[in-house]
Short mmCIF file of C-alpha atoms in Angstrom, two decimals:
data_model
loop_
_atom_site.label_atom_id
_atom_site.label_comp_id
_atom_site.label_asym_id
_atom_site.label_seq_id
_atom_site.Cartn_x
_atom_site.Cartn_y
_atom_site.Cartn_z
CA UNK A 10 5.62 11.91 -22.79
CA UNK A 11 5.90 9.29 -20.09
CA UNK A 12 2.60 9.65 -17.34
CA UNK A 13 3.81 9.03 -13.85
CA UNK A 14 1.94 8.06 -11.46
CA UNK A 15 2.78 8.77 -8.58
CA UNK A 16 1.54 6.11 -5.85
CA UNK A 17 1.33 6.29 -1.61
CA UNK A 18 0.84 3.55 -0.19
CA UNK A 19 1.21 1.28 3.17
CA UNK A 20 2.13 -2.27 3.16
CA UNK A 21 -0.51 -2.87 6.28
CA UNK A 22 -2.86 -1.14 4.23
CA UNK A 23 -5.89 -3.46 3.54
CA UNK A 24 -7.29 -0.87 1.17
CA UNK A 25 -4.04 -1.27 -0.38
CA UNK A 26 -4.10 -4.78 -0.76
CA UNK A 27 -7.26 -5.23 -2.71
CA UNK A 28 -7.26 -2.14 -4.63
CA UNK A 29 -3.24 -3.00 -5.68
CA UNK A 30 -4.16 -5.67 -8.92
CA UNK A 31 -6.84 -2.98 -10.15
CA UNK A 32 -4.28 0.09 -10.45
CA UNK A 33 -1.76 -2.28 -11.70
CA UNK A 34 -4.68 -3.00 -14.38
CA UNK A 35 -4.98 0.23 -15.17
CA UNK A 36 -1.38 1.20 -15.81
CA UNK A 37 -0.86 -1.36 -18.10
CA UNK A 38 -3.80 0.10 -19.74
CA UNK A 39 -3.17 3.41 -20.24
CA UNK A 40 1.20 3.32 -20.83
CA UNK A 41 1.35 4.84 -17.75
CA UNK A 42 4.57 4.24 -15.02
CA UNK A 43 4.66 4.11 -11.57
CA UNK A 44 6.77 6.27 -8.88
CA UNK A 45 6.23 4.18 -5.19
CA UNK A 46 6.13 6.24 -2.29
CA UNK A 47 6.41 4.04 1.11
CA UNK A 48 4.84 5.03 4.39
CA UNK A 49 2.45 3.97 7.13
CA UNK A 50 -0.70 6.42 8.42
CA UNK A 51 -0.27 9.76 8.51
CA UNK A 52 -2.03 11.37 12.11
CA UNK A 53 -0.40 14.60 11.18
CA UNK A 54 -2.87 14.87 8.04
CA UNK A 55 -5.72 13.01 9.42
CA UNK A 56 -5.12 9.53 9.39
CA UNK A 57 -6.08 7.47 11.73
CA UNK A 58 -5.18 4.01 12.44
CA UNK A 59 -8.07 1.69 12.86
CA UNK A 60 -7.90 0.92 16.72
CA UNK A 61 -8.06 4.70 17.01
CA UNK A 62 -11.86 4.72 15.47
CA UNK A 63 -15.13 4.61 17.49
CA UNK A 64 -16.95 1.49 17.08
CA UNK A 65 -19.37 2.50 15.07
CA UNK A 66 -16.55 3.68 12.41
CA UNK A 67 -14.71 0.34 12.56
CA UNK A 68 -17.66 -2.05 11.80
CA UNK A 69 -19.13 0.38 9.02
CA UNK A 70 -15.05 -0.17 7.74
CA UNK A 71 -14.84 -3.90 8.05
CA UNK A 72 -18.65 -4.38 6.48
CA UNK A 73 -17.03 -2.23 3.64
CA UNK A 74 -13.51 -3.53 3.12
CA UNK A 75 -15.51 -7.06 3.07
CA UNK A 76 -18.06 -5.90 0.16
CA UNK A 77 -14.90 -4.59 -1.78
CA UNK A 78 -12.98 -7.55 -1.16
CA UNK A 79 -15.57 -9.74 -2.97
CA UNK A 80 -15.80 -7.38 -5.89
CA UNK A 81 -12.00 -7.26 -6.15
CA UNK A 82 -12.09 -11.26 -5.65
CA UNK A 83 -9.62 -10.66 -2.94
CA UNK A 84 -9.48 -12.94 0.69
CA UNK A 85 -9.63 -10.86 3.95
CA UNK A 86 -9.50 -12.55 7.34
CA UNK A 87 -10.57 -9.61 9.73
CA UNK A 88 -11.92 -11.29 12.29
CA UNK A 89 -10.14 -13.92 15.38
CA UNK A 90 -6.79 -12.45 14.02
CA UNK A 91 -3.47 -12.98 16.57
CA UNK A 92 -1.84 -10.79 18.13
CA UNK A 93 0.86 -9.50 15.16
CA UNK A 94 3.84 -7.63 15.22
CA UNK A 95 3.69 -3.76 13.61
CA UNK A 96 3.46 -4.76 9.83
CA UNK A 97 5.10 -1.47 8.64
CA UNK A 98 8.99 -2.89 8.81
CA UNK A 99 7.57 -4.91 5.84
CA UNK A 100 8.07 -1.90 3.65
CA UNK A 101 11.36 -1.97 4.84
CA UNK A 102 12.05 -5.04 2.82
CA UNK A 103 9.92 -3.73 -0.64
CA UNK A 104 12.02 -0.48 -1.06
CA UNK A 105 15.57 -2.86 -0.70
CA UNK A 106 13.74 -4.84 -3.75
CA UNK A 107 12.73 -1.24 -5.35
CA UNK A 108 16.14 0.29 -4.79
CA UNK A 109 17.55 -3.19 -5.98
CA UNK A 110 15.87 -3.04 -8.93
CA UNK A 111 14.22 -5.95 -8.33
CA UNK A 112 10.39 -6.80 -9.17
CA UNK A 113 9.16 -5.03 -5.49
CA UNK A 114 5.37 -5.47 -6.89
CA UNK A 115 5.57 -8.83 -6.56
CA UNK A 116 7.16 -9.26 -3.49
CA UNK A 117 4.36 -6.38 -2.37
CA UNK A 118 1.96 -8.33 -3.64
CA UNK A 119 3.06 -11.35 -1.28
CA UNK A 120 3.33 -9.65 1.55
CA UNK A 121 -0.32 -8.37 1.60
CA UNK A 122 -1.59 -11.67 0.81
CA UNK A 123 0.26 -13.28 3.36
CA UNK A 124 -0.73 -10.17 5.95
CA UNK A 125 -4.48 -9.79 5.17
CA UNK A 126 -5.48 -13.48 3.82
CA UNK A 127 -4.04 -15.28 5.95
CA UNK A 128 -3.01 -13.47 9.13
CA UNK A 129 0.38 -13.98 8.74
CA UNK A 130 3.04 -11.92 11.02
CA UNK A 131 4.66 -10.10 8.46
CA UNK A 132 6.84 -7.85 11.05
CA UNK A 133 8.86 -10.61 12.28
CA UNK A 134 11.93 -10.55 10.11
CA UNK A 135 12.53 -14.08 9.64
CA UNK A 136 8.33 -14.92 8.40
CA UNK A 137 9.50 -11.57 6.12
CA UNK A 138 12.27 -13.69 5.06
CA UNK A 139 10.80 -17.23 4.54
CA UNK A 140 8.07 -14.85 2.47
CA UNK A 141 10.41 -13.49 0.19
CA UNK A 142 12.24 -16.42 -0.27
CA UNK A 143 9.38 -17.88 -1.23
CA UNK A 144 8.17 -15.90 -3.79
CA UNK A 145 11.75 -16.19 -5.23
CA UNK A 146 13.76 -13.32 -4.03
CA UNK A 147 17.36 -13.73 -1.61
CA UNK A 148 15.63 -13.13 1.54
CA UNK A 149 18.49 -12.90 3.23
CA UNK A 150 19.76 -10.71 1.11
CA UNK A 151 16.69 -8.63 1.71
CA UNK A 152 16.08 -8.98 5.17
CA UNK A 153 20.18 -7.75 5.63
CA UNK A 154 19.19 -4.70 3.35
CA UNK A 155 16.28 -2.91 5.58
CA UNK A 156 18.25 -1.01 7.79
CA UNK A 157 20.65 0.44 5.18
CA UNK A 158 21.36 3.99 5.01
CA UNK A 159 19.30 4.42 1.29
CA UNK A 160 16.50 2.38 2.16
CA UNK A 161 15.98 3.86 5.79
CA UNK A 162 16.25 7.28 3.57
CA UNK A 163 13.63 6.66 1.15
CA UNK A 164 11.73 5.35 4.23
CA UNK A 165 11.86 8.94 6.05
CA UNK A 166 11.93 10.80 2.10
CA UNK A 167 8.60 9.16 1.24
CA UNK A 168 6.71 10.28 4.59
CA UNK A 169 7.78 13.77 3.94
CA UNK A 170 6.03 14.14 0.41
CA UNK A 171 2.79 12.59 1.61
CA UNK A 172 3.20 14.81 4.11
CA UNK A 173 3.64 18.05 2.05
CA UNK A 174 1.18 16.97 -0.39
CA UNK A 175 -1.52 16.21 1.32
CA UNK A 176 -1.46 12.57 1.83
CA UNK A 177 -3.79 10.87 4.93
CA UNK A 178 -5.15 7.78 3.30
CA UNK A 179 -4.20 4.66 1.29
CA UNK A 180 -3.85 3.77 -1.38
CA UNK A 181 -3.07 7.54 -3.02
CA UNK A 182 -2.38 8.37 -6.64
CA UNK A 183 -0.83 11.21 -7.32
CA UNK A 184 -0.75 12.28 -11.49
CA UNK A 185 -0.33 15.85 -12.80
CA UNK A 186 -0.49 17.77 -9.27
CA UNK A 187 -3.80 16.09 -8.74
CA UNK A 188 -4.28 13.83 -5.21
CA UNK A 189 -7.05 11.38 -6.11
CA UNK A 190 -7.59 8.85 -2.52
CA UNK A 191 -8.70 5.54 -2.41
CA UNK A 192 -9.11 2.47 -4.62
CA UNK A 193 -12.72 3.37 -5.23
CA UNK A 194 -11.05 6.51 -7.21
CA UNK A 195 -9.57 4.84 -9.80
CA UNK A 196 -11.93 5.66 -12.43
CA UNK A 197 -11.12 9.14 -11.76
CA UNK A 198 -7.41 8.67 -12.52
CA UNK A 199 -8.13 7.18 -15.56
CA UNK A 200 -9.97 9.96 -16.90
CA UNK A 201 -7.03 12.27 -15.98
CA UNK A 202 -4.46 9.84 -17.69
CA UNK A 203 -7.09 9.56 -20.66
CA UNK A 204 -6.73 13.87 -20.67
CA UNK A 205 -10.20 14.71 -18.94
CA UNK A 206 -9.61 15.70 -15.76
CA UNK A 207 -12.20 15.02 -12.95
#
């Protein structure tokens, strides 16, 4: 029997970003298939964005996302950013590829890096679009796709089940009823998918 997976994540996630090659690791390793769920921070569950956090909070979080970036090998710029545009409308753009049945990982995986290496303003449509062109999908196509009725549905359909079960970080794996948060969990989820659960 097929193990789903069932993963919650935000494209403006840097957690997300760095922890994405790892999971992607570990379902190749196991036979395991994932179900994307897109959505952004979830205050109603206990999420809060970063500007929201005391000080204190927010340099403890950029000390750590840095030592985890340099385990994962991945590039953060954190610091002396611009002023960007909300990066959430980005998942706009990953679930057309999903629904499309195109290869959404990738593009994912291009967005991040553009969004967290290298600053990039991922919520203006048109860098979105020179992006995904780039990486080798019809950006236009794309970028004419995000505010169709099925992808804004998805949208508002995948904020209601982290919602209802229990979803206030990213990333989030979801396998066999069990809600395991954080790339740091991962070796957790593989013991479930390997049949000991945690």
């Amino acid at each position: 029997m097929t193990k789903i997976i069932d993963y919650v994540f935000s494209i403006g996630s840097p957690w997300s970003y760095i922890g994405l090659e790892p999971f992607l690791d570990l379902v190749e390793k196991t036979g395991a298939e994932i179900r994307p769920y897109f959505t952004t921070v979830l205050e109603e569950n206990g999420g809060i964005f970063s500007r929201n956090r005391p000080e204190a909070r927010r340099q403890y979080w950029q000390r750590d996302l840095k030592r985890w970036a340099g385990l994962r090998g991945k590039t953060l710029l954190l610091e002396n950013r611009p002023p960007l545009a909300d990066p959430a409308p980005a998942a706009f753009m990953v679930i057309a590829a999903y629904l499309d049945g195109k290869p959404w990982l990738e593009l994912t995986k291009a967005l991040q890096e553009a969004f967290w290496s290298r600053a990039v303003d991922i919520g203006n449509p048109e860098v979105r679009r020179t992006i995904a062109s780039a990486a080798g999908f019809d950006g236009d196509a794309l970028l004419k796709r995000e505010g169709d009725a099925d992808v804004q549905g998805k949208w508002k359909a995948d904020r209601e089940f982290a919602l209802k079960n229990g979803v206030f970080g990213f990333p989030s794996f979801r396998y066999d009823g069990e809600l395991y948060w954080g790339q740091d969990n991962l070796h957790f989820l593989e013991s479930h998918l390997n049949g000991v659960k945690p």
